[in-house]
PDB file of C-alpha atoms in Angstrom:
ATOM      1  CA  MET A 137       0.062  -0.014   0.042  1.00 53.00           C
ATOM      2  CA  SER A 138       2.906   2.353   0.506  1.00 58.00           C
ATOM      3  CA  ALA A 139       3.450   2.595  -3.259  1.00 72.00           C
ATOM      4  CA  LEU A 140       0.124   4.564  -3.690  1.00 76.00           C
ATOM      5  CA  LYS A 141       0.704   7.974  -4.933  1.00 70.00           C
ATOM      6  CA  PRO A 142      -0.826  10.939  -2.950  1.00 66.00           C
ATOM      7  CA  VAL A 143      -3.427  12.799  -4.856  1.00 59.00           C
ATOM      8  CA  ALA A 144      -3.731  16.602  -5.017  1.00 55.00           C
ATOM      9  CA  VAL A 145      -7.058  18.105  -4.640  1.00 49.00           C
ATOM     10  CA  GLN A 146      -8.092  19.063  -8.102  1.00 59.00           C
ATOM     11  CA  PRO A 147     -11.393  19.005 -10.024  1.00 55.00           C
ATOM     12  CA  ASP A 148     -10.815  15.629 -11.604  1.00 88.00           C
ATOM     13  CA  LEU A 149     -10.332  13.958  -8.198  1.00 92.00           C
ATOM     14  CA  VAL A 150     -12.139  10.628  -9.167  1.00 93.00           C
ATOM     15  CA  ASN A 151      -9.759  10.255 -12.220  1.00 94.00           C
ATOM     16  CA  GLN A 152      -6.695  10.809 -10.140  1.00 94.00           C
ATOM     17  CA  VAL A 153      -7.855   8.294  -7.468  1.00 96.00           C
ATOM     18  CA  TYR A 154      -8.673   5.815 -10.247  1.00 96.00           C
ATOM     19  CA  VAL A 155      -5.222   6.270 -11.949  1.00 96.00           C
ATOM     20  CA  SER A 156      -3.462   5.945  -8.559  1.00 96.00           C
ATOM     21  CA  LEU A 157      -5.224   2.601  -7.747  1.00 97.00           C
ATOM     22  CA  ARG A 158      -5.010   1.213 -11.315  1.00 97.00           C
ATOM     23  CA  ASP A 159      -1.302   1.811 -11.404  1.00 96.00           C
ATOM     24  CA  ALA A 160      -0.726   0.236  -7.996  1.00 96.00           C
ATOM     25  CA  ILE A 161      -2.749  -2.793  -9.203  1.00 96.00           C
ATOM     26  CA  CYS A 162      -0.913  -3.134 -12.634  1.00 95.00           C
ATOM     27  CA  GLU A 163       2.559  -2.579 -11.017  1.00 93.00           C
ATOM     28  CA  GLY A 164       1.880  -5.263  -8.476  1.00 91.00           C
ATOM     29  CA  HIS A 165       1.731  -3.174  -5.283  1.00 93.00           C
ATOM     30  CA  LEU A 166      -1.905  -4.231  -4.853  1.00 94.00           C
ATOM     31  CA  LYS A 167      -2.063  -7.889  -5.272  1.00 92.00           C
ATOM     32  CA  PRO A 168      -4.763 -10.403  -6.470  1.00 92.00           C
ATOM     33  CA  GLY A 169      -7.182 -11.199  -3.591  1.00 93.00           C
ATOM     34  CA  GLU A 170      -6.080  -8.155  -1.531  1.00 94.00           C
ATOM     35  CA  ARG A 171      -9.150  -6.543   0.073  1.00 95.00           C
ATOM     36  CA  LEU A 172      -9.683  -2.853  -0.436  1.00 95.00           C
ATOM     37  CA  ASN A 173     -10.832  -0.807   2.539  1.00 94.00           C
ATOM     38  CA  GLN A 174     -12.270   2.386   1.173  1.00 93.00           C
ATOM     39  CA  ASP A 175     -11.739   4.374   4.361  1.00 94.00           C
ATOM     40  CA  GLN A 176      -8.150   3.284   4.533  1.00 94.00           C
ATOM     41  CA  LEU A 177      -7.539   4.182   0.930  1.00 95.00           C
ATOM     42  CA  ALA A 178      -9.185   7.584   1.278  1.00 94.00           C
ATOM     43  CA  GLY A 179      -6.796   8.322   4.241  1.00 94.00           C
ATOM     44  CA  ARG A 180      -3.697   7.242   2.269  1.00 94.00           C
ATOM     45  CA  LEU A 181      -4.661   9.309  -0.748  1.00 93.00           C
ATOM     46  CA  HIS A 182      -5.760  12.323   1.279  1.00 93.00           C
ATOM     47  CA  VAL A 183      -9.223  12.399  -0.156  1.00 94.00           C
ATOM     48  CA  SER A 184     -12.793  11.965   0.993  1.00 93.00           C
ATOM     49  CA  ARG A 185     -14.348   8.513   0.692  1.00 93.00           C
ATOM     50  CA  GLN A 186     -16.617   9.538  -2.265  1.00 93.00           C
ATOM     51  CA  PRO A 187     -13.921   9.694  -4.977  1.00 94.00           C
ATOM     52  CA  VAL A 188     -12.552   6.450  -3.807  1.00 95.00           C
ATOM     53  CA  VAL A 189     -16.033   4.658  -4.053  1.00 94.00           C
ATOM     54  CA  GLN A 190     -16.482   6.062  -7.602  1.00 94.00           C
ATOM     55  CA  ALA A 191     -13.027   5.092  -8.662  1.00 96.00           C
ATOM     56  CA  ILE A 192     -13.438   1.644  -7.377  1.00 96.00           C
ATOM     57  CA  GLN A 193     -16.680   1.382  -9.410  1.00 96.00           C
ATOM     58  CA  LEU A 194     -14.632   2.202 -12.621  1.00 96.00           C
ATOM     59  CA  LEU A 195     -12.082  -0.364 -11.756  1.00 97.00           C
ATOM     60  CA  LYS A 196     -14.752  -2.946 -11.137  1.00 97.00           C
ATOM     61  CA  SER A 197     -16.339  -2.228 -14.582  1.00 96.00           C
ATOM     62  CA  GLN A 198     -12.905  -2.697 -16.078  1.00 96.00           C
ATOM     63  CA  GLY A 199     -12.255  -6.079 -14.345  1.00 95.00           C
ATOM     64  CA  PHE A 200      -9.396  -4.876 -11.947  1.00 97.00           C
ATOM     65  CA  VAL A 201     -11.449  -5.440  -8.920  1.00 97.00           C
ATOM     66  CA  ARG A 202     -14.430  -7.504  -7.847  1.00 96.00           C
ATOM     67  CA  ASP A 203     -17.172  -7.792  -5.239  1.00 93.00           C
ATOM     68  CA  THR A 204     -16.726 -10.714  -2.688  1.00 90.00           C
ATOM     69  CA  GLY A 205     -20.160 -10.426  -0.797  1.00 83.00           C
ATOM     70  CA  ARG A 206     -19.407  -9.855   2.885  1.00 80.00           C
ATOM     71  CA  ARG A 207     -15.676  -9.321   2.379  1.00 78.00           C
ATOM     72  CA  GLY A 208     -16.432  -6.282   0.338  1.00 85.00           C
ATOM     73  CA  VAL A 209     -14.242  -5.470  -2.695  1.00 95.00           C
ATOM     74  CA  GLU A 210     -10.880  -7.026  -3.571  1.00 96.00           C
ATOM     75  CA  ILE A 211      -8.300  -7.080  -6.242  1.00 96.00           C
ATOM     76  CA  ALA A 212      -9.382  -9.379  -9.207  1.00 96.00           C
ATOM     77  CA  PRO A 213      -7.421 -12.567  -9.703  1.00 94.00           C
ATOM     78  CA  LEU A 214      -5.418 -12.926 -12.993  1.00 94.00           C
ATOM     79  CA  SER A 215      -7.210 -15.326 -15.443  1.00 93.00           C
ATOM     80  CA  ALA A 216      -5.193 -17.529 -17.735  1.00 95.00           C
ATOM     81  CA  ALA A 217      -8.150 -17.784 -20.074  1.00 95.00           C
ATOM     82  CA  GLU A 218      -8.557 -14.060 -20.326  1.00 95.00           C
ATOM     83  CA  ALA A 219      -4.663 -13.695 -20.837  1.00 96.00           C
ATOM     84  CA  LEU A 220      -4.775 -16.110 -23.788  1.00 96.00           C
ATOM     85  CA  HIS A 221      -7.718 -14.164 -25.354  1.00 97.00           C
ATOM     86  CA  LEU A 222      -5.857 -10.890 -24.922  1.00 96.00           C
ATOM     87  CA  TYR A 223      -2.686 -12.269 -26.558  1.00 96.00           C
ATOM     88  CA  GLN A 224      -4.723 -13.863 -29.416  1.00 96.00           C
ATOM     89  CA  ILE A 225      -6.178 -10.416 -30.227  1.00 96.00           C
ATOM     90  CA  ARG A 226      -2.822  -8.743 -29.799  1.00 96.00           C
ATOM     91  CA  ALA A 227      -1.040 -11.174 -32.159  1.00 97.00           C
ATOM     92  CA  ALA A 228      -3.674 -10.477 -34.901  1.00 97.00           C
ATOM     93  CA  LEU A 229      -3.367  -6.718 -34.418  1.00 98.00           C
ATOM     94  CA  ASP A 230       0.441  -6.857 -34.259  1.00 98.00           C
ATOM     95  CA  GLY A 231       0.554  -8.583 -37.505  1.00 98.00           C
ATOM     96  CA  LEU A 232      -1.756  -6.078 -39.356  1.00 98.00           C
ATOM     97  CA  ALA A 233       0.313  -3.231 -37.878  1.00 98.00           C
ATOM     98  CA  ALA A 234       3.564  -4.580 -38.758  1.00 98.00           C
ATOM     99  CA  ARG A 235       2.485  -5.166 -42.443  1.00 98.00           C
ATOM    100  CA  GLU A 236       1.156  -1.589 -42.781  1.00 98.00           C
ATOM    101  CA  ALA A 237       4.145  -0.123 -41.066  1.00 98.00           C
ATOM    102  CA  ALA A 238       6.357  -1.855 -43.590  1.00 98.00           C
ATOM    103  CA  ARG A 239       4.325  -0.520 -46.370  1.00 98.00           C
ATOM    104  CA  LEU A 240       4.068   3.080 -45.167  1.00 98.00           C
ATOM    105  CA  ASN A 241       6.974   3.830 -42.923  1.00 97.00           C
ATOM    106  CA  PRO A 242       9.960   1.527 -43.247  1.00 97.00           C
ATOM    107  CA  GLY A 243      12.487   4.539 -42.874  1.00 96.00           C
ATOM    108  CA  LEU A 244      10.904   5.769 -39.675  1.00 94.00           C
ATOM    109  CA  ALA A 245      10.910   2.287 -38.204  1.00 96.00           C
ATOM    110  CA  ARG A 246      14.675   2.011 -38.875  1.00 93.00           C
ATOM    111  CA  ILE A 247      15.243   5.402 -37.104  1.00 93.00           C
ATOM    112  CA  GLU A 248      12.957   5.124 -34.203  1.00 94.00           C
ATOM    113  CA  GLY A 249      12.822   1.452 -33.446  1.00 95.00           C
ATOM    114  CA  GLN A 250      16.515   0.574 -32.614  1.00 93.00           C
ATOM    115  CA  ALA A 251      16.478   2.931 -29.643  1.00 94.00           C
ATOM    116  CA  LEU A 252      13.546   0.997 -28.177  1.00 94.00           C
ATOM    117  CA  ILE A 253      15.283  -2.365 -28.835  1.00 94.00           C
ATOM    118  CA  ASP A 254      18.364  -1.050 -27.059  1.00 94.00           C
ATOM    119  CA  ARG A 255      16.275   0.197 -24.074  1.00 93.00           C
ATOM    120  CA  GLY A 256      14.594  -3.164 -23.830  1.00 92.00           C
ATOM    121  CA  ARG A 257      17.759  -5.140 -23.758  1.00 91.00           C
ATOM    122  CA  LEU A 258      19.151  -2.878 -21.124  1.00 91.00           C
ATOM    123  CA  CYS A 259      16.163  -3.317 -18.914  1.00 89.00           C
ATOM    124  CA  SER A 260      16.417  -7.054 -19.359  1.00 87.00           C
ATOM    125  CA  GLN A 261      20.050  -7.062 -18.234  1.00 87.00           C
ATOM    126  CA  LYS A 262      19.068  -4.892 -15.205  1.00 87.00           C
ATOM    127  CA  GLY A 263      16.175  -7.045 -14.270  1.00 83.00           C
ATOM    128  CA  ASP A 264      13.918  -3.928 -13.967  1.00 87.00           C
ATOM    129  CA  VAL A 265      10.513  -5.593 -14.407  1.00 89.00           C
ATOM    130  CA  LEU A 266       8.289  -2.776 -14.630  1.00 91.00           C
ATOM    131  CA  GLU A 267      10.499  -0.822 -17.034  1.00 92.00           C
ATOM    132  CA  LEU A 268      11.083  -3.949 -19.090  1.00 91.00           C
ATOM    133  CA  ALA A 269       7.250  -4.406 -19.408  1.00 92.00           C
ATOM    134  CA  ARG A 270       6.850  -0.658 -20.478  1.00 93.00           C
ATOM    135  CA  ALA A 271       9.608  -1.051 -22.968  1.00 93.00           C
ATOM    136  CA  ASP A 272       7.841  -4.076 -24.526  1.00 94.00           C
ATOM    137  CA  MET A 273       4.721  -2.041 -24.808  1.00 94.00           C
ATOM    138  CA  ALA A 274       6.438   1.040 -26.210  1.00 95.00           C
ATOM    139  CA  PHE A 275       7.858  -1.079 -29.078  1.00 96.00           C
ATOM    140  CA  HIS A 276       4.484  -2.383 -30.076  1.00 97.00           C
ATOM    141  CA  GLN A 277       2.962   1.047 -29.782  1.00 96.00           C
ATOM    142  CA  LEU A 278       5.547   2.358 -32.232  1.00 97.00           C
ATOM    143  CA  VAL A 279       4.521  -0.127 -34.728  1.00 98.00           C
ATOM    144  CA  TYR A 280       0.879   0.650 -34.252  1.00 98.00           C
ATOM    145  CA  ARG A 281       1.721   4.503 -34.839  1.00 97.00           C
ATOM    146  CA  LEU A 282       3.742   3.656 -37.976  1.00 98.00           C
ATOM    147  CA  SER A 283       0.888   1.657 -39.371  1.00 98.00           C
ATOM    148  CA  GLU A 284      -1.121   4.821 -39.568  1.00 98.00           C
ATOM    149  CA  ASN A 285      -4.268   2.894 -38.784  1.00 98.00           C
ATOM    150  CA  PRO A 286      -5.672   4.585 -35.568  1.00 96.00           C
ATOM    151  CA  LEU A 287      -8.147   1.918 -34.988  1.00 97.00           C
ATOM    152  CA  ILE A 288      -5.510  -0.527 -34.097  1.00 97.00           C
ATOM    153  CA  ASN A 289      -4.274   1.239 -31.125  1.00 94.00           C
ATOM    154  CA  ALA A 290      -7.863   2.239 -30.249  1.00 95.00           C
ATOM    155  CA  THR A 291      -8.777  -1.426 -30.227  1.00 96.00           C
ATOM    156  CA  ILE A 292      -6.019  -2.532 -28.040  1.00 95.00           C
ATOM    157  CA  ALA A 293      -5.815   0.559 -25.824  1.00 94.00           C
ATOM    158  CA  PRO A 294      -8.455  -0.592 -23.233  1.00 93.00           C
ATOM    159  CA  HIS A 295      -6.551  -3.665 -22.608  1.00 95.00           C
ATOM    160  CA  TRP A 296      -2.957  -2.318 -22.283  1.00 94.00           C
ATOM    161  CA  HIS A 297      -3.020  -2.092 -18.490  1.00 95.00           C
ATOM    162  CA  HIS A 298      -4.386  -5.650 -18.249  1.00 96.00           C
ATOM    163  CA  LEU A 299      -1.426  -6.643 -20.389  1.00 95.00           C
ATOM    164  CA  LEU A 300       1.038  -4.673 -18.281  1.00 94.00           C
ATOM    165  CA  ARG A 301      -0.433  -6.293 -15.097  1.00 95.00           C
ATOM    166  CA  ILE A 302       0.095  -9.774 -16.560  1.00 94.00           C
ATOM    167  CA  MET A 303       3.649  -9.106 -17.781  1.00 92.00           C
ATOM    168  CA  VAL A 304       4.708  -7.650 -14.415  1.00 91.00           C
ATOM    169  CA  VAL A 305       3.267 -10.468 -12.498  1.00 88.00           C
ATOM    170  CA  VAL A 306       5.012 -13.133 -14.582  1.00 88.00           C
ATOM    171  CA  LEU A 307       8.305 -11.341 -14.923  1.00 85.00           C
ATOM    172  CA  LYS A 308       8.537 -11.007 -11.249  1.00 82.00           C
ATOM    173  CA  ASN A 309       8.595 -14.668 -10.926  1.00 78.00           C
ATOM    174  CA  VAL A 310      10.709 -15.814 -13.866  1.00 72.00           C
ATOM    175  CA  PRO A 311      14.020 -14.439 -15.452  1.00 68.00           C
ATOM    176  CA  PRO A 312      13.407 -12.138 -18.399  1.00 64.00           C
ATOM    177  CA  VAL A 313      13.574 -13.893 -21.811  1.00 67.00           C
ATOM    178  CA  LEU A 314      16.255 -12.086 -23.805  1.00 71.00           C
ATOM    179  CA  ALA A 315      14.971 -13.847 -26.953  1.00 84.00           C
ATOM    180  CA  VAL A 316      11.952 -11.475 -26.793  1.00 90.00           C
ATOM    181  CA  TRP A 317      14.149  -8.593 -27.917  1.00 93.00           C
ATOM    182  CA  ASP A 318      15.652 -10.749 -30.707  1.00 94.00           C
ATOM    183  CA  GLU A 319      12.166 -11.305 -31.996  1.00 95.00           C
ATOM    184  CA  HIS A 320      11.444  -7.525 -31.756  1.00 96.00           C
ATOM    185  CA  ALA A 321      14.649  -6.884 -33.652  1.00 97.00           C
ATOM    186  CA  ALA A 322      13.660  -9.366 -36.444  1.00 97.00           C
ATOM    187  CA  ILE A 323      10.255  -7.630 -36.763  1.00 98.00           C
ATOM    188  CA  LEU A 324      11.887  -4.187 -36.854  1.00 98.00           C
ATOM    189  CA  GLN A 325      14.213  -5.442 -39.682  1.00 98.00           C
ATOM    190  CA  ALA A 326      11.474  -6.766 -41.748  1.00 98.00           C
ATOM    191  CA  ILE A 327       9.474  -3.549 -41.445  1.00 98.00           C
ATOM    192  CA  SER A 328      12.574  -1.408 -42.231  1.00 97.00           C
ATOM    193  CA  GLN A 329      13.138  -3.395 -45.316  1.00 98.00           C
ATOM    194  CA  GLY A 330       9.583  -2.891 -46.418  1.00 98.00           C
ATOM    195  CA  ASP A 331       8.809  -6.665 -46.333  1.00 98.00           C
ATOM    196  CA  GLY A 332       5.230  -6.512 -45.146  1.00 98.00           C
ATOM    197  CA  VAL A 333       4.640 -10.299 -45.613  1.00 98.00           C
ATOM    198  CA  GLU A 334       7.589 -11.237 -43.465  1.00 98.00           C
ATOM    199  CA  ALA A 335       6.897  -8.456 -40.749  1.00 98.00           C
ATOM    200  CA  GLU A 336       3.307  -9.660 -40.389  1.00 98.00           C
ATOM    201  CA  ARG A 337       4.393 -13.250 -40.072  1.00 98.00           C
ATOM    202  CA  LEU A 338       7.047 -12.405 -37.429  1.00 98.00           C
ATOM    203  CA  ALA A 339       4.688 -10.100 -35.403  1.00 98.00           C
ATOM    204  CA  ARG A 340       1.981 -12.709 -35.240  1.00 98.00           C
ATOM    205  CA  ARG A 341       4.360 -15.480 -34.348  1.00 97.00           C
ATOM    206  CA  HIS A 342       5.918 -13.140 -31.718  1.00 96.00           C
ATOM    207  CA  GLY A 343       2.441 -12.717 -30.210  1.00 95.00           C
ATOM    208  CA  GLU A 344       1.599 -16.429 -30.242  1.00 96.00           C
ATOM    209  CA  GLN A 345       5.066 -17.150 -28.594  1.00 94.00           C
ATOM    210  CA  ALA A 346       4.387 -14.554 -25.964  1.00 92.00           C
ATOM    211  CA  ALA A 347       1.223 -16.316 -25.032  1.00 94.00           C
ATOM    212  CA  GLN A 348       3.001 -19.651 -24.887  1.00 93.00           C
ATOM    213  CA  ARG A 349       5.574 -18.210 -22.424  1.00 90.00           C
ATOM    214  CA  ILE A 350       3.178 -16.351 -20.195  1.00 91.00           C
ATOM    215  CA  VAL A 351      -0.272 -17.963 -20.108  1.00 92.00           C
ATOM    216  CA  PRO A 352       0.875 -21.295 -18.619  1.00 92.00           C
ATOM    217  CA  ARG A 353       2.392 -19.358 -15.729  1.00 90.00           C
ATOM    218  CA  LEU A 354      -0.937 -17.933 -14.824  1.00 88.00           C
ATOM    219  CA  SER A 355      -2.793 -21.344 -14.775  1.00 74.00           C
TER     220      SER A 355
END
């Protein structure tokens, strides 16, 4: 609970409380099954109880928390089935984005992508789980942007924090897989060469392999 970020008193108080709680869940500071005491949270965040109640309702609607009857509200468990569904959708979108990025922006991919690959490898070597997960997401978001199809990112955006939560939980319990960044580098190379067919194939396979690495650890 100490990792919760204090919230300043501003008009958009509910959103600030929501973001603070969501980030604490996704970064692993609030763990699956942990009970949420609304009065305690209000005290820790230096707000009244009402914005906490409203923020928890938002989190509940998005699947981050759940009602447990008499025990009140708790952090929702991670579901292997839901994780698999997320990675299936992401693999399909990643393939589409990589193909279009190769067609439209191979030069920009070459310029911007290598820095993200280097950042990810450095995070892997340092064992910085949260930054490693964020670097992974940043690489995929770059490919989405270079695809110039705004609906790709809009489709996956509601699920990014669930993916972040899954990655953080899994990476905290297993050593980072350096091959992930070799896979990213291969995708980037295909995009940079304007080879949309190969970029799509590699991106889809990367998403499928990520599911094979991660989902069984949630079962």
